[in-house]
PDB file of C-alpha atoms and ligand atoms in Angstrom:
ATOM      1  CA  MET A  18      -7.648  11.666  -6.365  1.00 52.00           C
ATOM      2  CA  ASP A  19      -4.180  12.895  -5.686  1.00 67.00           C
ATOM      3  CA  THR A  20      -2.191  10.175  -5.232  1.00 86.00           C
ATOM      4  CA  ALA A  21       0.082  11.152  -2.572  1.00 88.00           C
ATOM      5  CA  TRP A  22      -3.340  11.731  -0.697  1.00 91.00           C
ATOM      6  CA  ASP A  23      -4.538   8.144  -1.410  1.00 89.00           C
ATOM      7  CA  TRP A  24      -1.517   7.018  -0.199  1.00 91.00           C
ATOM      8  CA  ALA A  25      -1.264   8.912   3.287  1.00 94.00           C
ATOM      9  CA  ILE A  26      -5.149   7.876   3.678  1.00 94.00           C
ATOM     10  CA  ARG A  27      -4.034   4.002   2.624  1.00 95.00           C
ATOM     11  CA  VAL A  28      -1.639   4.491   5.144  1.00 95.00           C
ATOM     12  CA  LEU A  29      -3.403   6.389   8.048  1.00 96.00           C
ATOM     13  CA  VAL A  30      -6.451   3.900   7.432  1.00 96.00           C
ATOM     14  CA  SER A  31      -4.399   0.374   7.215  1.00 97.00           C
ATOM     15  CA  ALA A  32      -1.431   1.212  10.226  1.00 97.00           C
ATOM     16  CA  PRO A  33      -4.227   1.574  13.467  1.00 96.00           C
ATOM     17  CA  LEU A  34      -6.112  -1.770  11.808  1.00 97.00           C
ATOM     18  CA  GLY A  35      -3.342  -3.173  11.332  1.00 97.00           C
ATOM     19  CA  LEU A  36      -1.898  -2.489  15.236  1.00 96.00           C
ATOM     20  CA  VAL A  37      -5.050  -3.889  16.221  1.00 95.00           C
ATOM     21  CA  PHE A  38      -5.486  -7.208  14.881  1.00 96.00           C
ATOM     22  CA  GLY A  39      -2.187  -7.560  15.402  1.00 96.00           C
ATOM     23  CA  SER A  40      -2.605  -7.479  19.157  1.00 93.00           C
ATOM     24  CA  PHE A  41      -6.011  -9.513  18.313  1.00 93.00           C
ATOM     25  CA  LEU A  42      -2.807 -11.850  17.281  1.00 95.00           C
ATOM     26  CA  THR A  43      -0.549 -11.748  20.179  1.00 92.00           C
ATOM     27  CA  VAL A  44      -3.316 -13.028  22.001  1.00 91.00           C
ATOM     28  CA  ALA A  45      -4.379 -16.376  19.544  1.00 93.00           C
ATOM     29  CA  ILE A  46      -0.660 -16.822  19.622  1.00 93.00           C
ATOM     30  CA  HIS A  47      -0.583 -17.434  23.366  1.00 89.00           C
ATOM     31  CA  ARG A  48      -4.056 -18.702  23.912  1.00 92.00           C
ATOM     32  CA  LEU A  49      -4.991 -20.849  20.220  1.00 91.00           C
ATOM     33  CA  PRO A  50      -2.308 -23.791  20.823  1.00 90.00           C
ATOM     34  CA  ARG A  51      -3.452 -24.084  24.804  1.00 90.00           C
ATOM     35  CA  GLY A  52      -6.672 -24.901  24.153  1.00 89.00           C
ATOM     36  CA  GLU A  53      -7.971 -21.442  25.613  1.00 89.00           C
ATOM     37  CA  SER A  54     -10.732 -19.267  24.534  1.00 89.00           C
ATOM     38  CA  LEU A  55      -9.841 -16.229  22.625  1.00 85.00           C
ATOM     39  CA  ILE A  56     -12.795 -14.397  23.620  1.00 81.00           C
ATOM     40  CA  SER A  57     -12.910 -14.447  27.863  1.00 79.00           C
ATOM     41  CA  PRO A  58     -10.982 -13.872  30.302  1.00 82.00           C
ATOM     42  CA  ARG A  59      -9.320 -10.616  29.227  1.00 83.00           C
ATOM     43  CA  SER A  60      -5.395 -10.804  29.250  1.00 85.00           C
ATOM     44  CA  ARG A  61      -3.807 -11.017  32.818  1.00 86.00           C
ATOM     45  CA  CYS A  62       0.393 -10.571  32.893  1.00 87.00           C
ATOM     46  CA  PRO A  63       1.675 -14.374  33.426  1.00 82.00           C
ATOM     47  CA  SER A  64       3.924 -13.456  36.382  1.00 88.00           C
ATOM     48  CA  CYS A  65       1.362 -11.970  38.403  1.00 92.00           C
ATOM     49  CA  GLY A  66      -1.422 -12.754  37.046  1.00 88.00           C
ATOM     50  CA  ILE A  67      -3.201  -9.090  37.133  1.00 90.00           C
ATOM     51  CA  GLN A  68      -6.015  -8.771  34.740  1.00 90.00           C
ATOM     52  CA  ILE A  69      -4.093  -6.462  32.636  1.00 88.00           C
ATOM     53  CA  ARG A  70      -6.347  -2.621  31.894  1.00 89.00           C
ATOM     54  CA  SER A  71      -7.421  -0.957  29.060  1.00 87.00           C
ATOM     55  CA  ARG A  72      -5.216   1.902  29.381  1.00 88.00           C
ATOM     56  CA  ASP A  73      -2.270  -0.646  29.930  1.00 89.00           C
ATOM     57  CA  ASN A  74      -4.002  -2.609  27.101  1.00 86.00           C
ATOM     58  CA  VAL A  75      -2.506  -0.678  23.879  1.00 89.00           C
ATOM     59  CA  PRO A  76      -0.673  -1.457  21.158  1.00 90.00           C
ATOM     60  CA  VAL A  77       2.894  -1.011  21.466  1.00 91.00           C
ATOM     61  CA  VAL A  78       1.833   2.218  22.895  1.00 91.00           C
ATOM     62  CA  SER A  79       1.096   1.052  26.565  1.00 92.00           C
ATOM     63  CA  TRP A  80       4.551  -1.720  26.205  1.00 93.00           C
ATOM     64  CA  ILE A  81       6.611   1.929  25.206  1.00 93.00           C
ATOM     65  CA  VAL A  82       4.935   3.609  28.272  1.00 93.00           C
ATOM     66  CA  LEU A  83       5.385   0.884  31.148  1.00 93.00           C
ATOM     67  CA  ARG A  84       9.273   0.186  29.389  1.00 93.00           C
ATOM     68  CA  GLY A  85       8.180  -3.543  28.975  1.00 93.00           C
ATOM     69  CA  ARG A  86       7.268  -3.948  32.188  1.00 94.00           C
ATOM     70  CA  CYS A  87       3.661  -4.668  34.271  1.00 93.00           C
ATOM     71  CA  ARG A  88       2.553  -2.044  36.260  1.00 92.00           C
ATOM     72  CA  ALA A  89       1.214  -4.852  39.144  1.00 92.00           C
ATOM     73  CA  CYS A  90       4.413  -6.517  39.697  1.00 94.00           C
ATOM     74  CA  GLY A  91       7.286  -5.078  37.029  1.00 92.00           C
ATOM     75  CA  ALA A  92       7.691  -8.296  35.622  1.00 93.00           C
ATOM     76  CA  ARG A  93       9.449  -7.621  32.206  1.00 92.00           C
ATOM     77  CA  ILE A  94       6.590  -8.389  29.212  1.00 89.00           C
ATOM     78  CA  SER A  95       8.024  -9.906  26.192  1.00 89.00           C
ATOM     79  CA  PRO A  96       8.849  -7.478  23.384  1.00 92.00           C
ATOM     80  CA  VAL A  97       7.714 -10.262  21.244  1.00 90.00           C
ATOM     81  CA  TYR A  98       4.296  -8.642  21.592  1.00 91.00           C
ATOM     82  CA  PRO A  99       5.452  -5.119  20.435  1.00 94.00           C
ATOM     83  CA  LEU A 100       6.762  -6.392  17.765  1.00 94.00           C
ATOM     84  CA  THR A 101       4.535  -8.864  16.171  1.00 94.00           C
ATOM     85  CA  GLU A 102       2.032  -5.837  16.265  1.00 95.00           C
ATOM     86  CA  LEU A 103       4.436  -3.633  14.906  1.00 96.00           C
ATOM     87  CA  ALA A 104       4.541  -6.596  11.917  1.00 96.00           C
ATOM     88  CA  VAL A 105       1.218  -6.736  11.887  1.00 97.00           C
ATOM     89  CA  ALA A 106       0.661  -2.853  10.832  1.00 97.00           C
ATOM     90  CA  GLY A 107       3.962  -3.258   8.126  1.00 97.00           C
ATOM     91  CA  LEU A 108       2.106  -5.876   6.022  1.00 97.00           C
ATOM     92  CA  PHE A 109      -1.504  -4.199   6.657  1.00 98.00           C
ATOM     93  CA  VAL A 110       0.495  -1.116   5.115  1.00 97.00           C
ATOM     94  CA  ALA A 111       2.207  -2.914   2.319  1.00 97.00           C
ATOM     95  CA  ALA A 112      -0.772  -4.469   1.519  1.00 97.00           C
ATOM     96  CA  ALA A 113      -2.543  -1.030   1.317  1.00 96.00           C
ATOM     97  CA  LEU A 114      -0.007   0.509  -0.685  1.00 94.00           C
ATOM     98  CA  ARG A 115       0.722  -2.359  -3.059  1.00 94.00           C
ATOM     99  CA  PHE A 116      -2.963  -3.745  -4.326  1.00 95.00           C
ATOM    100  CA  GLY A 117      -4.843  -0.683  -5.733  1.00 92.00           C
ATOM    101  CA  ASP A 118      -8.518  -2.696  -6.027  1.00 94.00           C
ATOM    102  CA  VAL A 119      -9.656  -1.499  -2.238  1.00 93.00           C
ATOM    103  CA  TRP A 120     -10.817  -4.876  -2.145  1.00 96.00           C
ATOM    104  CA  VAL A 121      -7.391  -7.188  -2.537  1.00 96.00           C
ATOM    105  CA  ALA A 122      -6.317  -4.642  -0.048  1.00 96.00           C
ATOM    106  CA  GLY A 123      -9.101  -5.255   2.001  1.00 96.00           C
ATOM    107  CA  MET A 124      -8.183  -8.895   1.436  1.00 97.00           C
ATOM    108  CA  MET A 125      -4.878  -8.905   1.672  1.00 98.00           C
ATOM    109  CA  ALA A 126      -3.895  -7.260   4.646  1.00 98.00           C
ATOM    110  CA  PRO A 127      -5.249  -9.235   7.299  1.00 98.00           C
ATOM    111  CA  PHE A 128      -4.188 -12.262   5.188  1.00 98.00           C
ATOM    112  CA  LEU A 129      -0.596 -10.619   5.118  1.00 98.00           C
ATOM    113  CA  GLY A 130      -1.466 -10.324   9.243  1.00 97.00           C
ATOM    114  CA  VAL A 131      -2.265 -13.648  10.034  1.00 97.00           C
ATOM    115  CA  MET A 132       1.007 -15.115   8.053  1.00 97.00           C
ATOM    116  CA  PRO A 133       3.207 -14.322  11.267  1.00 96.00           C
ATOM    117  CA  ALA A 134       0.748 -16.254  13.617  1.00 96.00           C
ATOM    118  CA  PHE A 135       1.193 -18.983  11.360  1.00 96.00           C
ATOM    119  CA  ALA A 136       4.544 -19.070  11.980  1.00 96.00           C
ATOM    120  CA  LEU A 137       5.609 -18.113  15.067  1.00 94.00           C
ATOM    121  CA  ILE A 138       2.622 -21.118  16.487  1.00 95.00           C
ATOM    122  CA  ASP A 139       4.517 -24.147  14.262  1.00 94.00           C
ATOM    123  CA  LEU A 140       7.908 -22.671  15.475  1.00 92.00           C
ATOM    124  CA  ARG A 141       7.011 -22.881  19.329  1.00 92.00           C
ATOM    125  CA  HIS A 142       4.632 -25.520  19.610  1.00 93.00           C
ATOM    126  CA  ARG A 143       4.815 -27.618  16.203  1.00 91.00           C
ATOM    127  CA  ILE A 144       0.615 -27.192  15.235  1.00 92.00           C
ATOM    128  CA  ILE A 145      -0.935 -25.172  12.620  1.00 95.00           C
ATOM    129  CA  PRO A 146      -4.034 -24.554  14.948  1.00 94.00           C
ATOM    130  CA  ASN A 147      -7.312 -26.042  12.739  1.00 95.00           C
ATOM    131  CA  ARG A 148      -8.794 -22.802  15.073  1.00 94.00           C
ATOM    132  CA  LEU A 149      -7.144 -20.766  13.255  1.00 95.00           C
ATOM    133  CA  VAL A 150      -7.120 -22.126   9.899  1.00 96.00           C
ATOM    134  CA  TYR A 151     -10.876 -22.864   9.510  1.00 97.00           C
ATOM    135  CA  PRO A 152     -12.075 -19.792  10.685  1.00 96.00           C
ATOM    136  CA  SER A 153      -9.623 -17.706   7.979  1.00 97.00           C
ATOM    137  CA  LEU A 154     -11.160 -20.333   5.216  1.00 97.00           C
ATOM    138  CA  VAL A 155     -14.288 -19.620   6.555  1.00 98.00           C
ATOM    139  CA  LEU A 156     -13.519 -16.148   6.427  1.00 97.00           C
ATOM    140  CA  PHE A 157     -11.548 -15.203   3.557  1.00 98.00           C
ATOM    141  CA  ALA A 158     -14.229 -17.969   1.096  1.00 97.00           C
ATOM    142  CA  ALA A 159     -17.066 -15.362   2.630  1.00 98.00           C
ATOM    143  CA  TYR A 160     -15.415 -12.110   1.222  1.00 97.00           C
ATOM    144  CA  LEU A 161     -14.401 -13.729  -1.949  1.00 97.00           C
ATOM    145  CA  VAL A 162     -18.349 -13.757  -2.440  1.00 97.00           C
ATOM    146  CA  VAL A 163     -18.970 -10.015  -0.939  1.00 97.00           C
ATOM    147  CA  ALA A 164     -16.023  -8.770  -3.132  1.00 96.00           C
ATOM    148  CA  ARG A 165     -16.573 -10.260  -6.325  1.00 95.00           C
ATOM    149  CA  LEU A 166     -20.718  -9.215  -6.583  1.00 96.00           C
ATOM    150  CA  ALA A 167     -19.437  -6.108  -5.539  1.00 95.00           C
ATOM    151  CA  GLY A 168     -17.015  -5.529  -8.373  1.00 93.00           C
ATOM    152  CA  GLY A 169     -13.549  -6.134  -6.003  1.00 92.00           C
ATOM    153  CA  GLY A 170     -10.563  -7.770  -8.793  1.00 93.00           C
ATOM    154  CA  VAL A 171     -10.858 -11.798  -7.505  1.00 96.00           C
ATOM    155  CA  ASP A 172     -11.549 -14.329  -9.214  1.00 96.00           C
ATOM    156  CA  LEU A 173     -13.927 -16.859  -7.149  1.00 96.00           C
ATOM    157  CA  ALA A 174     -13.188 -19.973  -9.506  1.00 97.00           C
ATOM    158  CA  ARG A 175      -9.127 -19.618  -9.295  1.00 97.00           C
ATOM    159  CA  ALA A 176      -9.063 -19.683  -6.151  1.00 97.00           C
ATOM    160  CA  GLY A 177     -10.265 -22.992  -5.777  1.00 98.00           C
ATOM    161  CA  LEU A 178      -8.118 -23.975  -8.520  1.00 98.00           C
ATOM    162  CA  GLY A 179      -5.441 -22.359  -6.482  1.00 98.00           C
ATOM    163  CA  PHE A 180      -6.775 -24.069  -2.960  1.00 98.00           C
ATOM    164  CA  LEU A 181      -6.168 -27.478  -5.209  1.00 98.00           C
ATOM    165  CA  ALA A 182      -3.533 -27.019  -6.994  1.00 97.00           C
ATOM    166  CA  PHE A 183      -1.838 -26.468  -3.837  1.00 97.00           C
ATOM    167  CA  GLY A 184      -3.547 -27.667  -0.825  1.00 97.00           C
ATOM    168  CA  GLY A 185      -2.953 -30.739  -2.820  1.00 96.00           C
ATOM    169  CA  GLY A 186       0.543 -30.829  -4.199  1.00 95.00           C
ATOM    170  CA  LEU A 187       1.217 -30.818  -0.066  1.00 93.00           C
ATOM    171  CA  LEU A 188      -0.718 -33.689   0.628  1.00 94.00           C
ATOM    172  CA  LEU A 189       0.509 -36.120  -1.898  1.00 93.00           C
ATOM    173  CA  ILE A 190       3.864 -35.013  -0.272  1.00 89.00           C
ATOM    174  CA  ALA A 191       2.513 -35.609   2.970  1.00 89.00           C
ATOM    175  CA  LEU A 192       1.297 -39.117   1.831  1.00 91.00           C
ATOM    176  CA  ILE A 193       4.441 -39.986   0.315  1.00 89.00           C
ATOM    177  CA  SER A 194       7.218 -38.853   3.166  1.00 80.00           C
ATOM    178  CA  PRO A 195       4.541 -38.969   6.132  1.00 69.00           C
ATOM    179  CA  ARG A 196       7.208 -37.421   7.826  1.00 72.00           C
ATOM    180  CA  GLY A 197       8.208 -34.632   6.557  1.00 70.00           C
ATOM    181  CA  MET A 198       4.981 -32.810   5.949  1.00 80.00           C
ATOM    182  CA  GLY A 199       2.040 -33.092   8.464  1.00 88.00           C
ATOM    183  CA  MET A 200      -1.611 -32.068   7.980  1.00 92.00           C
ATOM    184  CA  GLY A 201      -1.376 -28.915   9.208  1.00 94.00           C
ATOM    185  CA  ASP A 202       1.321 -27.882   6.714  1.00 95.00           C
ATOM    186  CA  VAL A 203      -1.855 -28.881   3.964  1.00 96.00           C
ATOM    187  CA  LYS A 204      -4.558 -27.079   5.109  1.00 97.00           C
ATOM    188  CA  LEU A 205      -2.213 -23.794   5.512  1.00 98.00           C
ATOM    189  CA  ALA A 206      -1.425 -24.528   2.113  1.00 98.00           C
ATOM    190  CA  GLY A 207      -4.934 -24.907   0.475  1.00 98.00           C
ATOM    191  CA  LEU A 208      -5.735 -21.456   2.563  1.00 98.00           C
ATOM    192  CA  ILE A 209      -2.665 -19.918   0.766  1.00 98.00           C
ATOM    193  CA  GLY A 210      -3.246 -21.514  -2.563  1.00 98.00           C
ATOM    194  CA  PHE A 211      -7.049 -20.093  -1.848  1.00 98.00           C
ATOM    195  CA  VAL A 212      -6.721 -16.438  -1.148  1.00 98.00           C
ATOM    196  CA  LEU A 213      -2.963 -15.850  -3.796  1.00 98.00           C
ATOM    197  CA  GLY A 214      -5.052 -17.943  -6.448  1.00 98.00           C
ATOM    198  CA  SER A 215      -8.024 -15.463  -6.583  1.00 97.00           C
ATOM    199  CA  LEU A 216      -5.490 -12.951  -7.770  1.00 96.00           C
ATOM    200  CA  GLY A 217      -3.979 -15.489 -10.128  1.00 95.00           C
ATOM    201  CA  LEU A 218      -2.368 -18.993 -10.145  1.00 95.00           C
ATOM    202  CA  ARG A 219       0.633 -17.601 -10.769  1.00 94.00           C
ATOM    203  CA  PHE A 220       1.339 -15.877  -7.159  1.00 96.00           C
ATOM    204  CA  VAL A 221       0.162 -19.502  -6.040  1.00 97.00           C
ATOM    205  CA  GLY A 222       3.256 -20.887  -7.912  1.00 95.00           C
ATOM    206  CA  VAL A 223       5.441 -18.218  -6.387  1.00 95.00           C
ATOM    207  CA  ALA A 224       3.905 -19.227  -3.115  1.00 97.00           C
ATOM    208  CA  ALA A 225       5.044 -23.126  -3.764  1.00 96.00           C
ATOM    209  CA  GLY A 226       8.443 -22.395  -5.116  1.00 95.00           C
ATOM    210  CA  SER A 227       9.375 -19.767  -2.088  1.00 95.00           C
ATOM    211  CA  ALA A 228       8.453 -21.596   0.444  1.00 95.00           C
ATOM    212  CA  ILE A 229      10.254 -25.266  -0.674  1.00 92.00           C
ATOM    213  CA  LEU A 230      13.159 -23.241  -2.140  1.00 94.00           C
ATOM    214  CA  LEU A 231      13.676 -21.589   1.486  1.00 95.00           C
ATOM    215  CA  GLY A 232      12.822 -24.232   3.093  1.00 91.00           C
ATOM    216  CA  GLY A 233      15.158 -26.674   1.288  1.00 88.00           C
ATOM    217  CA  VAL A 234      17.760 -23.807   2.120  1.00 91.00           C
ATOM    218  CA  GLY A 235      16.841 -24.130   6.152  1.00 87.00           C
ATOM    219  CA  GLY A 236      17.271 -27.530   6.080  1.00 83.00           C
ATOM    220  CA  ILE A 237      20.411 -27.862   4.794  1.00 85.00           C
ATOM    221  CA  LEU A 238      21.289 -25.192   7.159  1.00 86.00           C
ATOM    222  CA  ALA A 239      19.126 -27.219  10.191  1.00 82.00           C
ATOM    223  CA  LEU A 240      21.657 -30.314   9.100  1.00 81.00           C
ATOM    224  CA  VAL A 241      24.692 -28.432   9.049  1.00 83.00           C
ATOM    225  CA  ALA A 242      24.003 -26.472  12.155  1.00 82.00           C
ATOM    226  CA  GLY A 243      23.878 -30.213  13.605  1.00 75.00           C
ATOM    227  CA  ALA A 244      20.262 -30.635  14.250  1.00 65.00           C
ATOM    228  CA  GLY A 245      19.313 -34.202  14.301  1.00 60.00           C
ATOM    229  CA  ARG A 246      17.317 -35.681  11.362  1.00 56.00           C
ATOM    230  CA  LYS A 247      14.835 -36.502  13.693  1.00 53.00           C
ATOM    231  CA  GLN A 248      13.347 -33.456  15.027  1.00 62.00           C
ATOM    232  CA  ALA A 249      12.426 -32.909  11.140  1.00 70.00           C
ATOM    233  CA  ILE A 250      12.492 -28.286  11.134  1.00 82.00           C
ATOM    234  CA  PRO A 251       8.614 -27.251  11.150  1.00 89.00           C
ATOM    235  CA  PHE A 252       7.588 -26.642   7.074  1.00 92.00           C
ATOM    236  CA  GLY A 253       5.038 -23.835   7.910  1.00 95.00           C
ATOM    237  CA  PRO A 254       7.593 -20.630   8.896  1.00 95.00           C
ATOM    238  CA  PHE A 255       8.792 -21.103   4.843  1.00 96.00           C
ATOM    239  CA  LEU A 256       4.665 -21.536   4.126  1.00 97.00           C
ATOM    240  CA  ALA A 257       4.210 -18.011   5.696  1.00 98.00           C
ATOM    241  CA  ALA A 258       7.176 -17.058   3.987  1.00 97.00           C
ATOM    242  CA  GLY A 259       6.630 -17.938   0.701  1.00 97.00           C
ATOM    243  CA  ALA A 260       2.835 -16.564   0.618  1.00 98.00           C
ATOM    244  CA  LEU A 261       4.326 -13.142   1.706  1.00 97.00           C
ATOM    245  CA  ILE A 262       6.748 -12.821  -0.880  1.00 97.00           C
ATOM    246  CA  ALA A 263       4.650 -14.064  -3.561  1.00 97.00           C
ATOM    247  CA  ALA A 264       1.707 -11.629  -2.657  1.00 96.00           C
ATOM    248  CA  LEU A 265       4.406  -8.554  -2.407  1.00 95.00           C
ATOM    249  CA  PHE A 266       6.709 -10.152  -5.193  1.00 94.00           C
ATOM    250  CA  GLY A 267       5.191 -12.092  -7.230  1.00 90.00           C
ATOM    251  CA  ALA A 268       3.951 -10.595 -10.186  1.00 86.00           C
ATOM    252  CA  GLU A 269       7.541  -9.234 -10.393  1.00 88.00           C
ATOM    253  CA  LEU A 270       8.984 -13.031 -10.053  1.00 88.00           C
ATOM    254  CA  ALA A 271       6.070 -14.956 -12.191  1.00 84.00           C
ATOM    255  CA  SER A 272       7.431 -12.296 -15.369  1.00 86.00           C
ATOM    256  CA  ALA A 273      10.758 -12.389 -15.089  1.00 87.00           C
ATOM    257  CA  TYR A 274      11.431 -16.373 -14.343  1.00 83.00           C
ATOM    258  CA  LEU A 275       8.997 -16.602 -17.659  1.00 83.00           C
ATOM    259  CA  ARG A 276      11.680 -14.360 -19.539  1.00 87.00           C
ATOM    260  CA  LEU A 277      14.171 -16.731 -17.571  1.00 85.00           C
ATOM    261  CA  VAL A 278      12.723 -19.692 -19.139  1.00 81.00           C
ATOM    262  CA  GLY A 279      11.456 -18.563 -21.756  1.00 72.00           C
TER     263      GLY A 279
HETATM  264 ZN1   ZN B 316       2.295  -8.517  36.668  1.00 56.89          ZN
END
């Protein structure tokens, strides 16, 4: 197939899927930390409580048409909603263009897409919800088995190794210094190690290195800005950022690093 056509089709398929997945995640980001159901009830305006109709719930488009206000009461609707949807759609397109193997692209799109959800929930509530980590692990494990059987370029054994290496590494740190790292971080690292490990362990290495580097810089900046040592900054956003960097630039970063030390 002509490359231009291949690219066009990948963008046309991944962008709308990303918008829909992003729309689902905005609901998850709001409801999961509060222990609410993801399925029912339908979304309501947080100001007047009216149920949001389907045509006012189209990702990004409705927010623009309504100029960021509730149709019923006129209360402002946060731009974080459409921006999250746009970011997730962008990550879907990035995955579709970055990974030639359709099975790998189909796994990496939701993997990249769910990272902002982990980061936002941890930033706001200081938790990595089990109700997001466990289903993700189960779904990605099932997907990996199907992708492997269908001939996709994924490696089940390395996925297991990545899970143990990244999750186990952070578990050690959490046991040694329980104040800095929570069990939520350990589980999220396990998920990241699992999915990235299926592509190759160097991706896990880049994700871990990036997360630690970014976390260190973030910690220093927080100290300089005068944040008290007790209010530890959450590590989840750095894990998520490291996963994005590793997934999108991991191959180049790993070989550049190996050239540097070798
Ligand atoms: Zn309203």
